PDB file of C-alpha atoms in Angstrom:
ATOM      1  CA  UNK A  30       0.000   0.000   0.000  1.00 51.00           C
ATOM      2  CA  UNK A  31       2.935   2.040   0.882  1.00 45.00           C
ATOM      3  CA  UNK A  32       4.534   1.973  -2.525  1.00 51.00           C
ATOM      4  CA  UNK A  33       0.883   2.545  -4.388  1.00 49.00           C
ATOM      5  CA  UNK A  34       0.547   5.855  -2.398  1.00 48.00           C
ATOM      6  CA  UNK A  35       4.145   6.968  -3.327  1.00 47.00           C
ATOM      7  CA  UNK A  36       3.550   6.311  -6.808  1.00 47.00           C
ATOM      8  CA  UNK A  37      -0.055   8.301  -6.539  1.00 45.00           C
ATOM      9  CA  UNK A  38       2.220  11.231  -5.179  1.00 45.00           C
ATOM     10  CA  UNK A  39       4.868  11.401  -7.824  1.00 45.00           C
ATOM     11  CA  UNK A  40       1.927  11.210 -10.260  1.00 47.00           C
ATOM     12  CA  UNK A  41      -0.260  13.387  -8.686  1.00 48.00           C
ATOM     13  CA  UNK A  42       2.817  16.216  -8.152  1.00 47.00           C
ATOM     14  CA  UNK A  43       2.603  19.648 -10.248  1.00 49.00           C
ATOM     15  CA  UNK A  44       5.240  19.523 -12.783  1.00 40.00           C
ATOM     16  CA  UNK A  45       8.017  21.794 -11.963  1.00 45.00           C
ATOM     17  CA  UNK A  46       6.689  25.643 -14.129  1.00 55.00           C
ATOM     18  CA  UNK A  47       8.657  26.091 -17.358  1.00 62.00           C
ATOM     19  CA  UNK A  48      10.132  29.806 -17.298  1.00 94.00           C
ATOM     20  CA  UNK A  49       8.699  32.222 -19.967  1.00 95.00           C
ATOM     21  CA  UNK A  50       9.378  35.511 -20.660  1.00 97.00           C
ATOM     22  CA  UNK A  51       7.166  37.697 -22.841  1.00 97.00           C
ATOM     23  CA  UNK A  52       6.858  41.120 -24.163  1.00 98.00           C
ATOM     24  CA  UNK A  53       7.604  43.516 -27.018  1.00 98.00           C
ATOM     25  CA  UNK A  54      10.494  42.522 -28.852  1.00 98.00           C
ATOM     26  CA  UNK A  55      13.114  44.817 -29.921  1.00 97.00           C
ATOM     27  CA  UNK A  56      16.149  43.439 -32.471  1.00 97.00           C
ATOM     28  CA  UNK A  57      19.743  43.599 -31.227  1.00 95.00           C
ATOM     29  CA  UNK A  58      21.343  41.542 -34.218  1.00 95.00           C
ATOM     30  CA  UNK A  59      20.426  38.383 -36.060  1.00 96.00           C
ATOM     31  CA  UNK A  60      20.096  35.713 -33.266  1.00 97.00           C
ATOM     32  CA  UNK A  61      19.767  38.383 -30.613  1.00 96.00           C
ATOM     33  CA  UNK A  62      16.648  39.864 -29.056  1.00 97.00           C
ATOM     34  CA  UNK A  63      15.271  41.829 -26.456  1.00 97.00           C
ATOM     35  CA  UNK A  64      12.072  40.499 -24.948  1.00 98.00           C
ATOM     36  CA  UNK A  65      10.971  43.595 -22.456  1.00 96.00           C
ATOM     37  CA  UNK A  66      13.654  43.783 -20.575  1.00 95.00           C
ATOM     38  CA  UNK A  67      15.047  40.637 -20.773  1.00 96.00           C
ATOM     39  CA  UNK A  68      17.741  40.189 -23.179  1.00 96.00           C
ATOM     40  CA  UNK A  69      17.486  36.811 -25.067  1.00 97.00           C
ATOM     41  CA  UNK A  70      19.605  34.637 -27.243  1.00 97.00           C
ATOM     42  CA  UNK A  71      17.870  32.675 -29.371  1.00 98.00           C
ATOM     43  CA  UNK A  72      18.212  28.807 -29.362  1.00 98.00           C
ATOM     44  CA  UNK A  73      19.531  26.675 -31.927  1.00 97.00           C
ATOM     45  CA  UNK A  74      20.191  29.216 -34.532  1.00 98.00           C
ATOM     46  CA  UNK A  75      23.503  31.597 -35.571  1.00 96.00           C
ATOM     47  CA  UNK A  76      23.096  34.838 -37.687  1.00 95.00           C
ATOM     48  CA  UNK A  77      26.128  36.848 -39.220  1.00 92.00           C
ATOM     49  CA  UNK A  78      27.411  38.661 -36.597  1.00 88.00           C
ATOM     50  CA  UNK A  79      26.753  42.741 -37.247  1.00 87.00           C
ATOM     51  CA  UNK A  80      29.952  43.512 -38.956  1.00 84.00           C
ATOM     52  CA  UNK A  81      30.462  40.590 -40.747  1.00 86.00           C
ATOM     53  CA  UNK A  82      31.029  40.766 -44.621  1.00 82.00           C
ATOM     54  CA  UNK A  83      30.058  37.850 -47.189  1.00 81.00           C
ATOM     55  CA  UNK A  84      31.243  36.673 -50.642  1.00 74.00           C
ATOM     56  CA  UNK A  85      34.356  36.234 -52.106  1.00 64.00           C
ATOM     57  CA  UNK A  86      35.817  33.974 -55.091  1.00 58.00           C
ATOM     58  CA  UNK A  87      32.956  34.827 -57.542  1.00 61.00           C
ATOM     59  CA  UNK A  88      30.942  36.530 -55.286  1.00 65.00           C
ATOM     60  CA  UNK A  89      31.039  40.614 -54.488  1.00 74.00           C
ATOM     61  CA  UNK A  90      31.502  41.395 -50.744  1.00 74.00           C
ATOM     62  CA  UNK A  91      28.379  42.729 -48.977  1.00 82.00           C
ATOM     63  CA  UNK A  92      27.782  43.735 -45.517  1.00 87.00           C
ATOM     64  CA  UNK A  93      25.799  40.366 -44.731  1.00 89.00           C
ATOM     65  CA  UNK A  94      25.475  40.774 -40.859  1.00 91.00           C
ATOM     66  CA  UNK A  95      23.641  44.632 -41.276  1.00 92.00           C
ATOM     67  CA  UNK A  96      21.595  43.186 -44.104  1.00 93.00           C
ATOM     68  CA  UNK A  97      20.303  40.150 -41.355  1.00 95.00           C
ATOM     69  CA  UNK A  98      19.755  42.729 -38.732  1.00 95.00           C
ATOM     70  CA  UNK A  99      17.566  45.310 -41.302  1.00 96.00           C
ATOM     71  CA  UNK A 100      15.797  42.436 -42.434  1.00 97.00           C
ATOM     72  CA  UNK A 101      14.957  40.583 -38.674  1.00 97.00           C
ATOM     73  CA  UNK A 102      13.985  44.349 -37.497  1.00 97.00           C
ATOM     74  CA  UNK A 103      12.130  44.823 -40.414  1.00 97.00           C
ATOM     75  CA  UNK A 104      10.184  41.591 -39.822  1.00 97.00           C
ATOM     76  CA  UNK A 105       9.900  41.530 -35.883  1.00 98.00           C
ATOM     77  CA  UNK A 106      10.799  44.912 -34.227  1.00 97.00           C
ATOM     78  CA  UNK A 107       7.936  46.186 -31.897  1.00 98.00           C
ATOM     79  CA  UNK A 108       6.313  42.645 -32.392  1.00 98.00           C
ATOM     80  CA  UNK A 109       4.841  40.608 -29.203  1.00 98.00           C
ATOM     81  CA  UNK A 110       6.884  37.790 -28.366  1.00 98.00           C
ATOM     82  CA  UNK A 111       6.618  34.537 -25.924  1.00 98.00           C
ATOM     83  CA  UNK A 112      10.190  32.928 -25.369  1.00 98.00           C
ATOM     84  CA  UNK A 113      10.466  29.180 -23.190  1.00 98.00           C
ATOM     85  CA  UNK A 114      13.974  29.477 -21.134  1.00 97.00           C
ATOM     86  CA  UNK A 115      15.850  26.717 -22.144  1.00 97.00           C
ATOM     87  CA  UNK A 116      19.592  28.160 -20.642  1.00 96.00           C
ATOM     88  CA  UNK A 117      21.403  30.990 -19.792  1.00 94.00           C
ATOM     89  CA  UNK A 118      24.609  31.602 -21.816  1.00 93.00           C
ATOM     90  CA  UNK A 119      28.348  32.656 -20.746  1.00 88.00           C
ATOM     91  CA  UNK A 120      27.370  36.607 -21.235  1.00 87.00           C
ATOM     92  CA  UNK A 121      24.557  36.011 -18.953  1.00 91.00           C
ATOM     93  CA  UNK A 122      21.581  36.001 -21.960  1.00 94.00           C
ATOM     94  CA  UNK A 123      18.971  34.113 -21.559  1.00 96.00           C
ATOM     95  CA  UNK A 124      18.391  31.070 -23.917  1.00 97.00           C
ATOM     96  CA  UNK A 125      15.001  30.854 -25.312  1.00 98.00           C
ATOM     97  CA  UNK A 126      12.568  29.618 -27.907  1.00 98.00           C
ATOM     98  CA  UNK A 127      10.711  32.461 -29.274  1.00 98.00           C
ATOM     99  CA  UNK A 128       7.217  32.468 -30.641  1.00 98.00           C
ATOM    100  CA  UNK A 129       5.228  35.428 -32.460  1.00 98.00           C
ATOM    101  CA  UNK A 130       2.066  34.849 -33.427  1.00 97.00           C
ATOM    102  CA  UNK A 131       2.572  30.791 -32.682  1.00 97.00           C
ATOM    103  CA  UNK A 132       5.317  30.561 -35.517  1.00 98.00           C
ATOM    104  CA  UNK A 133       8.260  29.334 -33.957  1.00 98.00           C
ATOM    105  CA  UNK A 134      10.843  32.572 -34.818  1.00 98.00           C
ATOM    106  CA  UNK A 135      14.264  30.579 -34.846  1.00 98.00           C
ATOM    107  CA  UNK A 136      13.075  28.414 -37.453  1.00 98.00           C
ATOM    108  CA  UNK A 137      11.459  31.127 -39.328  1.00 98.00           C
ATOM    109  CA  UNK A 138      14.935  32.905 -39.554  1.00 98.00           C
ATOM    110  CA  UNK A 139      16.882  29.602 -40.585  1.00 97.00           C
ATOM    111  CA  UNK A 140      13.761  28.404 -43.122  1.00 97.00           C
ATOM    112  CA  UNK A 141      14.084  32.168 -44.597  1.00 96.00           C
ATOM    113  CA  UNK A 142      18.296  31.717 -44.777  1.00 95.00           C
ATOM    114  CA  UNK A 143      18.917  34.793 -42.052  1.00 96.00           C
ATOM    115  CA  UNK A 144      20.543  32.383 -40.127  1.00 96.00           C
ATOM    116  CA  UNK A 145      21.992  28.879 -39.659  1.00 96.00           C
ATOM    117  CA  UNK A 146      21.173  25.662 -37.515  1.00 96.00           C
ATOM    118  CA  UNK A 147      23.541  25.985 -34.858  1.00 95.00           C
ATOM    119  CA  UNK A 148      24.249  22.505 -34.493  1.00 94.00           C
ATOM    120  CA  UNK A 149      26.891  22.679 -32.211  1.00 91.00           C
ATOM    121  CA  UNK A 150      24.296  23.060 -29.915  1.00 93.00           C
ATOM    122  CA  UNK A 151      21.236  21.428 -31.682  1.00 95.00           C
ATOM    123  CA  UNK A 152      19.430  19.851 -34.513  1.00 97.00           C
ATOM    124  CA  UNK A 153      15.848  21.223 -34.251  1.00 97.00           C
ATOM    125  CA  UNK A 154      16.798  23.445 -37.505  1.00 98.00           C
ATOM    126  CA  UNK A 155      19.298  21.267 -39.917  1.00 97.00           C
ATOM    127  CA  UNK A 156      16.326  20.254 -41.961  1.00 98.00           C
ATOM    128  CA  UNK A 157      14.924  24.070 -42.397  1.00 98.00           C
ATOM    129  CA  UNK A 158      18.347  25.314 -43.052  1.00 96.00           C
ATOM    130  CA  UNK A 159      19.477  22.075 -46.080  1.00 96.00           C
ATOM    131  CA  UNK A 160      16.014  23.556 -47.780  1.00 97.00           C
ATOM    132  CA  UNK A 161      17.119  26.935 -47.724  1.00 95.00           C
ATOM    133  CA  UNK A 162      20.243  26.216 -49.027  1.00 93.00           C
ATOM    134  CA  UNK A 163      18.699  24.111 -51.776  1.00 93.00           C
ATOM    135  CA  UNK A 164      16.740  26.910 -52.548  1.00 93.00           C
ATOM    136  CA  UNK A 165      19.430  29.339 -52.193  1.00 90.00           C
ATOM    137  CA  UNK A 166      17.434  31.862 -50.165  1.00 93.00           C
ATOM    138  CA  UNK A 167      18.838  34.363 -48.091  1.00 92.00           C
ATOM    139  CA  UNK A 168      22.553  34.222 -47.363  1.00 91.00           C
ATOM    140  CA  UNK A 169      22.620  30.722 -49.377  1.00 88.00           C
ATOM    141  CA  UNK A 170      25.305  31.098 -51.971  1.00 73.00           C
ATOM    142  CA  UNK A 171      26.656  34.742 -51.043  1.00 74.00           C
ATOM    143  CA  UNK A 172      29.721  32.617 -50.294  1.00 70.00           C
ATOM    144  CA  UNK A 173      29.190  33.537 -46.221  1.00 78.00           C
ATOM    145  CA  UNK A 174      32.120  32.179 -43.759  1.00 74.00           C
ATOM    146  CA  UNK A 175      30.159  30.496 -40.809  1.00 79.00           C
ATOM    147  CA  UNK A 176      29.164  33.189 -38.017  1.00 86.00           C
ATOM    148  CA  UNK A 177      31.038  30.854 -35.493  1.00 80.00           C
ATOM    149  CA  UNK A 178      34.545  30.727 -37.551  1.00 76.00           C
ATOM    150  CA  UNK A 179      34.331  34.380 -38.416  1.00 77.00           C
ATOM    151  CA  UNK A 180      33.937  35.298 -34.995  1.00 78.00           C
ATOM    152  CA  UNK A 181      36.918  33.027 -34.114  1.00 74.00           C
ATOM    153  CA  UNK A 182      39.000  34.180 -36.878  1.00 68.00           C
ATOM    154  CA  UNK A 183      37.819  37.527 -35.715  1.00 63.00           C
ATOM    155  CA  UNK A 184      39.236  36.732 -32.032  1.00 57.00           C
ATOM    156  CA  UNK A 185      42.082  35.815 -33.447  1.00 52.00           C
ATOM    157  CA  UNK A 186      43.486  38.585 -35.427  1.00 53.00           C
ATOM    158  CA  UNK A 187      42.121  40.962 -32.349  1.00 54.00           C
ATOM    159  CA  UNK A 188      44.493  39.241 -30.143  1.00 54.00           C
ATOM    160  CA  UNK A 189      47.427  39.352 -32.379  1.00 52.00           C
ATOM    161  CA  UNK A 190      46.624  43.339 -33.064  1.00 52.00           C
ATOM    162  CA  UNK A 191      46.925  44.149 -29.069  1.00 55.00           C
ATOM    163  CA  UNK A 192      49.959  42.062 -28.488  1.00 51.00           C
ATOM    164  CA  UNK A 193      51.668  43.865 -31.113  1.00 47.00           C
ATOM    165  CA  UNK A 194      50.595  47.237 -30.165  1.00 65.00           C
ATOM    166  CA  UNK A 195      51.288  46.481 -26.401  1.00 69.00           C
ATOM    167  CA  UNK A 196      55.013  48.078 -25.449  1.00 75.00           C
ATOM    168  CA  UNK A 197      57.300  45.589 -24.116  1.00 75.00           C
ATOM    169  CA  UNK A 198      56.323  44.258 -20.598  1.00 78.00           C
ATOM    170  CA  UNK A 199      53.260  46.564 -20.502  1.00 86.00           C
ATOM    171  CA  UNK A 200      50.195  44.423 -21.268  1.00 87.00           C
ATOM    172  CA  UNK A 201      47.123  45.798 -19.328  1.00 90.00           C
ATOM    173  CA  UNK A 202      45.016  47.482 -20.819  1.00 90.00           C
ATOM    174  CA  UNK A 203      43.580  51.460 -19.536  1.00 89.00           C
ATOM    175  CA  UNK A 204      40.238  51.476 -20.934  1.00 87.00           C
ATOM    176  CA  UNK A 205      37.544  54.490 -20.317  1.00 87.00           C
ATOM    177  CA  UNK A 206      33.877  53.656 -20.245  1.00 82.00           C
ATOM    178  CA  UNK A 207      31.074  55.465 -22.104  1.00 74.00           C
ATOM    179  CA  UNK A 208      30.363  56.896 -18.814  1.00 78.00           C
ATOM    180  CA  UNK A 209      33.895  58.044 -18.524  1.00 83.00           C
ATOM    181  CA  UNK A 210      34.835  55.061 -15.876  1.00 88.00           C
ATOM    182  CA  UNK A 211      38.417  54.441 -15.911  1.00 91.00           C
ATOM    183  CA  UNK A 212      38.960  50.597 -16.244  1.00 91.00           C
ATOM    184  CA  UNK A 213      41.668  48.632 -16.514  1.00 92.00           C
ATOM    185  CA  UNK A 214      41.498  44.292 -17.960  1.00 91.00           C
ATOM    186  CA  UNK A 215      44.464  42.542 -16.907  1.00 90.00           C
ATOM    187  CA  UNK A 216      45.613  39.317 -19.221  1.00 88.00           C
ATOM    188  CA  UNK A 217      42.999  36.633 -18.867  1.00 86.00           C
ATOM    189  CA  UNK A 218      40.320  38.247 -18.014  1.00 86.00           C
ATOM    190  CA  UNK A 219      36.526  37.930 -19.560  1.00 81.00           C
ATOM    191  CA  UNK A 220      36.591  41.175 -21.738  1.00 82.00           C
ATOM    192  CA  UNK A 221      40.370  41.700 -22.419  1.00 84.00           C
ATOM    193  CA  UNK A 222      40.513  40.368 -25.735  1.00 80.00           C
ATOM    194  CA  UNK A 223      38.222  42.371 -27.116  1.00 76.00           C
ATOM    195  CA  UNK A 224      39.464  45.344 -25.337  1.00 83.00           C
ATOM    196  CA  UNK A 225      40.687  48.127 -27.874  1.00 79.00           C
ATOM    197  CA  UNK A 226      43.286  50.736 -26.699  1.00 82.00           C
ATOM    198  CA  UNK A 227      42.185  54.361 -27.682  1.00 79.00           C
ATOM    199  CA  UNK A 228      44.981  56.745 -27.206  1.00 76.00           C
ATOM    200  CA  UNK A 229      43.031  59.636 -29.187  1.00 72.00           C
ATOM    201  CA  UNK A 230      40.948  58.911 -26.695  1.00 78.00           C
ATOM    202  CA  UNK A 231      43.017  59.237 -23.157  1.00 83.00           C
ATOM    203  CA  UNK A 232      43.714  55.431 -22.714  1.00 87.00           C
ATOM    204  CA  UNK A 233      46.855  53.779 -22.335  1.00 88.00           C
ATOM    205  CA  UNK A 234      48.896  50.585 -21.554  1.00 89.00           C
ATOM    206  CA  UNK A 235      50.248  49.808 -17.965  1.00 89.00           C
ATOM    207  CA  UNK A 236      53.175  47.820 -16.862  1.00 89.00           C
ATOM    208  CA  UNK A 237      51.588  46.616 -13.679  1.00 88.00           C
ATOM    209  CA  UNK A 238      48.269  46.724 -11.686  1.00 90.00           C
ATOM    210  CA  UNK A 239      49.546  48.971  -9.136  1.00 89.00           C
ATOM    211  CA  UNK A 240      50.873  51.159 -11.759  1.00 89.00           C
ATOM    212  CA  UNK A 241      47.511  51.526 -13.227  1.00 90.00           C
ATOM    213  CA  UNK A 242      45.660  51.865  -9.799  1.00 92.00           C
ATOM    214  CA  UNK A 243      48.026  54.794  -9.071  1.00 89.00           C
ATOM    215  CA  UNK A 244      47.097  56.495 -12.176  1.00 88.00           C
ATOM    216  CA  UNK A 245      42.762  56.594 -11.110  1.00 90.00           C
ATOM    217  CA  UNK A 246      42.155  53.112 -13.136  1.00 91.00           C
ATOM    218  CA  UNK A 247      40.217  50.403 -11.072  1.00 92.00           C
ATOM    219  CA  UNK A 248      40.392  46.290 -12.035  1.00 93.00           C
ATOM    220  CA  UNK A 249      37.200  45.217 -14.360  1.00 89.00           C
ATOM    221  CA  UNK A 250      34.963  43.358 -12.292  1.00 84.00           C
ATOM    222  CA  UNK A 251      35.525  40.429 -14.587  1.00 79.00           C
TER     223      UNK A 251
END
């Protein structure tokens, strides 16, 4: 009898809620949305990063990842959306499965060619996307590098840029925030990568933290 009520329990027992976010939507890039004031990464797919350029060999070269964002705003922008959490990514987005109107918008994006099935991460959308590219719509055939190896290529050549530019010894990095927040990234830290040095702009390489604290710059947070 014991066992017959336990099993009546774990039948019986509400089903842990499934986190949803909903509002107007407002387009940050390709993959990348604001949902009120939630900021959301959509699952499954990958759009041309903003200032990403396509084409090459036979193909002219075209601002592909400001075309995507136009034509997502144009599409969605001031729209009512209702996103499922599925996971929250390394920048602290939430990711989410976004629907407008009922149609399911990461597969609209990938059936239209605005984006790609992000398949490192999931196969809901390699179907949508090998139809687009059959039917060459969208990016399909502009001769487009893969969001994910542009941005690492991207990452890359960054990297190489600031070591070269760093003087000897002196690798940390003065930056000043919009808000005028003086900010130094030490080597290995989240954001020093894609740190840029500004010296039209008042920043400036230190040789050592203390160096920099001295001069009115505080650590970055991360």
């Amino acid at each position: 009898m014991l066992r017959i009520c336990s099993l009546l329990v774990l039948i019986l027992a509400p089903l842990p809620a499934v986190a949803e976010v909903a509002g107007t939507l407002r387009v940050i890039d390709g993959d990348t949305i604001d949902v009120g004031d939630t900021r959301v990464r959509l699952y499954g797919i990958d759009a041309p990063e903003i200032d990403q350029r396509c084409g090459g060999a036979d193909a002219p070269m075209w601002d592909c990842g400001a075309w995507v964002t136009r034509e997502v705003t144009d599409r969605y922008e001031g729209r009512d959306a209702t996103c499922t959490v599925l996971d929250t990514d390394r920048y602290g987005r939430v990711v989410a499965r976004c629907l407008i109107d009922g149609e399911d918008m990461g597969r609209a994006l990938v059936a239209e060619g605005l984006a790609f099935a992000y398949r490192r991460y999931a196969m809901d959308y390699d179907l949508d996307e090998k139809a687009a590219a059959v039917n060459g719509l969208g990016l399909h055939g502009s001769g487009i590098t893969a969001p994910a190896a542009f941005r690492a290529t991207g990452r890359h050549a960054r990297a190489a840029r600031n070591a070269a530019a760093a003087p000897e010894g002196c690798a940390i990095k003065g930056n000043i925030a919009s808000d005028g927040e003086r900010i130094f990234h030490a080597p290995g830290q989240r954001w020093y990568d894609r740190t840029r040095i500004s010296v039209q702009r008042g920043e400036r390489w230190f040789c050592s933290e203390s160096e920099a604290r001295q001069a009115g710059w505080r650590r970055a947070r991360q």
